[in-house]
Amino acid sequence: MERLNSDLYFQNCHIMQENERLRKKAQLLNQENQALLSQLKQKLSKGNPNTNAPNNILDLNLSSSSSQNPSSSSN
């Protein structure tokens, strides 16, 4: 039984490490997406002198609010 507990403990540790690695990668990808979106918005606003035109660019922050704070999850 102790051996099984040890094996499960190490598997759990490995899963938590992988989780943290993927969380950091997702955070970096989100930052890159936000920077690219900002650049795109700037380019479109420079190319469109009519400031009353609707902004049809999808806001990626709407769906990423749950991944903004990776330290809030309980491991």
Short mmCIF file of N, CA and C in Angstrom, two decimals:
data_model
loop_
_atom_site.label_atom_id
_atom_site.label_comp_id
_atom_site.label_asym_id
_atom_site.label_seq_id
_atom_site.Cartn_x
_atom_site.Cartn_y
_atom_site.Cartn_z
N MET A 1 0.82 -1.20 0.00
CA MET A 1 0.00 0.00 0.00
C MET A 1 0.86 1.26 0.00
N GLU A 2 1.96 1.23 0.77
CA GLU A 2 2.85 2.39 0.80
C GLU A 2 3.49 2.63 -0.57
N ARG A 3 3.81 1.55 -1.23
CA ARG A 3 4.41 1.69 -2.57
C ARG A 3 3.43 2.34 -3.53
N LEU A 4 2.19 1.92 -3.47
CA LEU A 4 1.16 2.51 -4.32
C LEU A 4 1.00 4.00 -4.01
N ASN A 5 0.99 4.35 -2.73
CA ASN A 5 0.89 5.75 -2.33
C ASN A 5 2.07 6.56 -2.85
N SER A 6 3.27 5.99 -2.75
CA SER A 6 4.46 6.68 -3.26
C SER A 6 4.37 6.90 -4.76
N ASP A 7 3.96 5.86 -5.48
CA ASP A 7 3.83 5.98 -6.94
C ASP A 7 2.80 7.05 -7.32
N LEU A 8 1.68 7.03 -6.63
CA LEU A 8 0.65 8.03 -6.91
C LEU A 8 1.12 9.43 -6.55
N TYR A 9 1.86 9.54 -5.47
CA TYR A 9 2.40 10.84 -5.06
C TYR A 9 3.33 11.40 -6.14
N PHE A 10 4.23 10.56 -6.66
CA PHE A 10 5.17 11.02 -7.69
C PHE A 10 4.45 11.34 -9.00
N GLN A 11 3.44 10.56 -9.32
CA GLN A 11 2.64 10.87 -10.51
C GLN A 11 1.96 12.22 -10.34
N ASN A 12 1.43 12.46 -9.18
CA ASN A 12 0.76 13.72 -8.89
C ASN A 12 1.74 14.89 -8.99
N CYS A 13 2.94 14.72 -8.45
CA CYS A 13 3.96 15.76 -8.54
C CYS A 13 4.30 16.06 -9.99
N HIS A 14 4.44 15.01 -10.78
CA HIS A 14 4.76 15.18 -12.20
C HIS A 14 3.63 15.93 -12.91
N ILE A 15 2.40 15.58 -12.61
CA ILE A 15 1.24 16.23 -13.24
C ILE A 15 1.19 17.70 -12.84
N MET A 16 1.48 18.01 -11.59
CA MET A 16 1.46 19.41 -11.15
C MET A 16 2.57 20.22 -11.83
N GLN A 17 3.75 19.62 -12.02
CA GLN A 17 4.83 20.30 -12.71
C GLN A 17 4.45 20.57 -14.17
N GLU A 18 3.87 19.58 -14.81
CA GLU A 18 3.44 19.74 -16.19
C GLU A 18 2.34 20.79 -16.29
N ASN A 19 1.44 20.80 -15.33
CA ASN A 19 0.38 21.80 -15.27
C ASN A 19 0.96 23.21 -15.20
N GLU A 20 1.93 23.39 -14.33
CA GLU A 20 2.56 24.70 -14.17
C GLU A 20 3.28 25.12 -15.45
N ARG A 21 3.96 24.18 -16.10
CA ARG A 21 4.66 24.48 -17.35
C ARG A 21 3.65 24.92 -18.42
N LEU A 22 2.55 24.20 -18.53
CA LEU A 22 1.53 24.54 -19.52
C LEU A 22 0.84 25.85 -19.18
N ARG A 23 0.64 26.12 -17.91
CA ARG A 23 0.02 27.38 -17.48
C ARG A 23 0.89 28.57 -17.88
N LYS A 24 2.21 28.44 -17.66
CA LYS A 24 3.13 29.50 -18.04
C LYS A 24 3.16 29.70 -19.55
N LYS A 25 3.13 28.59 -20.28
CA LYS A 25 3.12 28.67 -21.74
C LYS A 25 1.84 29.35 -22.23
N ALA A 26 0.72 29.01 -21.64
CA ALA A 26 -0.55 29.64 -22.02
C ALA A 26 -0.54 31.13 -21.71
N GLN A 27 0.07 31.50 -20.60
CA GLN A 27 0.14 32.91 -20.23
C GLN A 27 1.00 33.68 -21.24
N LEU A 28 2.12 33.09 -21.65
CA LEU A 28 2.97 33.74 -22.65
C LEU A 28 2.25 33.86 -24.00
N LEU A 29 1.53 32.82 -24.38
CA LEU A 29 0.78 32.88 -25.64
C LEU A 29 -0.32 33.94 -25.58
N ASN A 30 -0.95 34.07 -24.43
CA ASN A 30 -1.98 35.09 -24.27
C ASN A 30 -1.38 36.49 -24.39
N GLN A 31 -0.21 36.69 -23.77
CA GLN A 31 0.45 37.99 -23.87
C GLN A 31 0.83 38.29 -25.32
N GLU A 32 1.33 37.29 -26.03
CA GLU A 32 1.68 37.48 -27.43
C GLU A 32 0.44 37.81 -28.26
N ASN A 33 -0.65 37.10 -28.00
CA ASN A 33 -1.90 37.38 -28.72
C ASN A 33 -2.38 38.80 -28.46
N GLN A 34 -2.29 39.24 -27.22
CA GLN A 34 -2.73 40.60 -26.88
C GLN A 34 -1.86 41.64 -27.58
N ALA A 35 -0.56 41.41 -27.65
CA ALA A 35 0.33 42.34 -28.33
C ALA A 35 0.01 42.39 -29.82
N LEU A 36 -0.22 41.23 -30.42
CA LEU A 36 -0.57 41.19 -31.85
C LEU A 36 -1.91 41.87 -32.10
N LEU A 37 -2.86 41.66 -31.22
CA LEU A 37 -4.17 42.29 -31.37
C LEU A 37 -4.03 43.81 -31.28
N SER A 38 -3.21 44.27 -30.35
CA SER A 38 -2.99 45.70 -30.20
C SER A 38 -2.36 46.29 -31.47
N GLN A 39 -1.38 45.58 -32.02
CA GLN A 39 -0.75 46.04 -33.27
C GLN A 39 -1.76 46.10 -34.40
N LEU A 40 -2.59 45.08 -34.48
CA LEU A 40 -3.60 45.04 -35.53
C LEU A 40 -4.58 46.20 -35.39
N LYS A 41 -5.02 46.46 -34.17
CA LYS A 41 -5.93 47.58 -33.94
C LYS A 41 -5.29 48.90 -34.33
N GLN A 42 -4.01 49.07 -33.99
CA GLN A 42 -3.31 50.30 -34.35
C GLN A 42 -3.22 50.47 -35.86
N LYS A 43 -2.89 49.39 -36.56
CA LYS A 43 -2.78 49.45 -38.01
C LYS A 43 -4.13 49.77 -38.65
N LEU A 44 -5.17 49.15 -38.13
CA LEU A 44 -6.51 49.40 -38.69
C LEU A 44 -6.98 50.81 -38.40
N SER A 45 -6.65 51.33 -37.22
CA SER A 45 -7.09 52.69 -36.90
C SER A 45 -6.32 53.72 -37.73
N LYS A 46 -5.08 53.45 -38.07
CA LYS A 46 -4.31 54.36 -38.92
C LYS A 46 -4.82 54.32 -40.35
N GLY A 47 -5.24 53.15 -40.80
CA GLY A 47 -5.72 53.00 -42.17
C GLY A 47 -7.15 53.46 -42.34
N ASN A 48 -7.87 53.69 -41.24
CA ASN A 48 -9.28 54.07 -41.31
C ASN A 48 -9.46 55.42 -40.62
N PRO A 49 -9.47 56.52 -41.39
CA PRO A 49 -9.59 57.85 -40.77
C PRO A 49 -10.96 58.10 -40.16
N ASN A 50 -11.97 57.31 -40.54
CA ASN A 50 -13.32 57.48 -39.99
C ASN A 50 -13.37 56.82 -38.62
N THR A 51 -13.27 57.60 -37.55
CA THR A 51 -13.22 57.03 -36.20
C THR A 51 -14.58 56.58 -35.71
N ASN A 52 -15.64 56.89 -36.46
CA ASN A 52 -16.98 56.47 -36.06
C ASN A 52 -17.31 55.06 -36.54
N ALA A 53 -16.40 54.46 -37.30
CA ALA A 53 -16.65 53.11 -37.81
C ALA A 53 -16.64 52.12 -36.66
N PRO A 54 -17.51 51.12 -36.70
CA PRO A 54 -17.54 50.13 -35.61
C PRO A 54 -16.27 49.30 -35.59
N ASN A 55 -15.89 48.89 -34.41
CA ASN A 55 -14.70 48.04 -34.25
C ASN A 55 -15.15 46.59 -34.30
N ASN A 56 -14.81 45.90 -35.38
CA ASN A 56 -15.26 44.53 -35.59
C ASN A 56 -14.22 43.50 -35.17
N ILE A 57 -13.19 43.91 -34.45
CA ILE A 57 -12.15 42.98 -34.02
C ILE A 57 -12.60 42.26 -32.76
N LEU A 58 -12.48 40.95 -32.77
CA LEU A 58 -12.86 40.13 -31.61
C LEU A 58 -11.94 40.44 -30.44
N ASP A 59 -12.52 40.68 -29.29
CA ASP A 59 -11.73 40.94 -28.09
C ASP A 59 -11.42 39.61 -27.42
N LEU A 60 -10.14 39.22 -27.43
CA LEU A 60 -9.73 37.92 -26.89
C LEU A 60 -9.78 37.89 -25.37
N ASN A 61 -9.86 39.04 -24.73
CA ASN A 61 -9.92 39.06 -23.27
C ASN A 61 -11.23 38.51 -22.74
N LEU A 62 -12.27 38.50 -23.54
CA LEU A 62 -13.56 38.03 -23.07
C LEU A 62 -13.51 36.57 -22.65
N SER A 63 -12.78 35.76 -23.38
CA SER A 63 -12.76 34.33 -23.07
C SER A 63 -11.55 33.92 -22.24
N SER A 64 -10.61 34.83 -22.00
CA SER A 64 -9.38 34.43 -21.30
C SER A 64 -9.35 34.93 -19.86
N SER A 65 -10.46 35.43 -19.35
CA SER A 65 -10.43 35.97 -17.99
C SER A 65 -10.14 34.91 -16.95
N SER A 66 -10.52 33.66 -17.19
CA SER A 66 -10.27 32.61 -16.21
C SER A 66 -8.81 32.18 -16.18
N SER A 67 -8.07 32.46 -17.24
CA SER A 67 -6.66 32.05 -17.27
C SER A 67 -5.72 33.19 -16.92
N GLN A 68 -6.24 34.33 -16.53
CA GLN A 68 -5.40 35.47 -16.23
C GLN A 68 -4.63 35.33 -14.93
N ASN A 69 -5.20 34.61 -13.94
CA ASN A 69 -4.55 34.51 -12.64
C ASN A 69 -4.25 33.04 -12.34
N PRO A 70 -3.07 32.57 -12.81
CA PRO A 70 -2.77 31.15 -12.63
C PRO A 70 -2.51 30.76 -11.19
N SER A 71 -2.18 31.70 -10.33
CA SER A 71 -1.87 31.34 -8.95
C SER A 71 -3.12 31.14 -8.11
N SER A 72 -4.29 31.47 -8.67
CA SER A 72 -5.51 31.34 -7.89
C SER A 72 -6.03 29.92 -7.85
N SER A 73 -5.54 29.07 -8.74
CA SER A 73 -6.04 27.69 -8.76
C SER A 73 -5.40 26.91 -7.62
N SER A 74 -6.15 25.96 -7.09
CA SER A 74 -5.60 25.16 -5.98
C SER A 74 -5.05 23.86 -6.53
N ASN A 75 -3.82 23.52 -6.14
CA ASN A 75 -3.15 22.30 -6.61
C ASN A 75 -3.13 21.28 -5.53
#
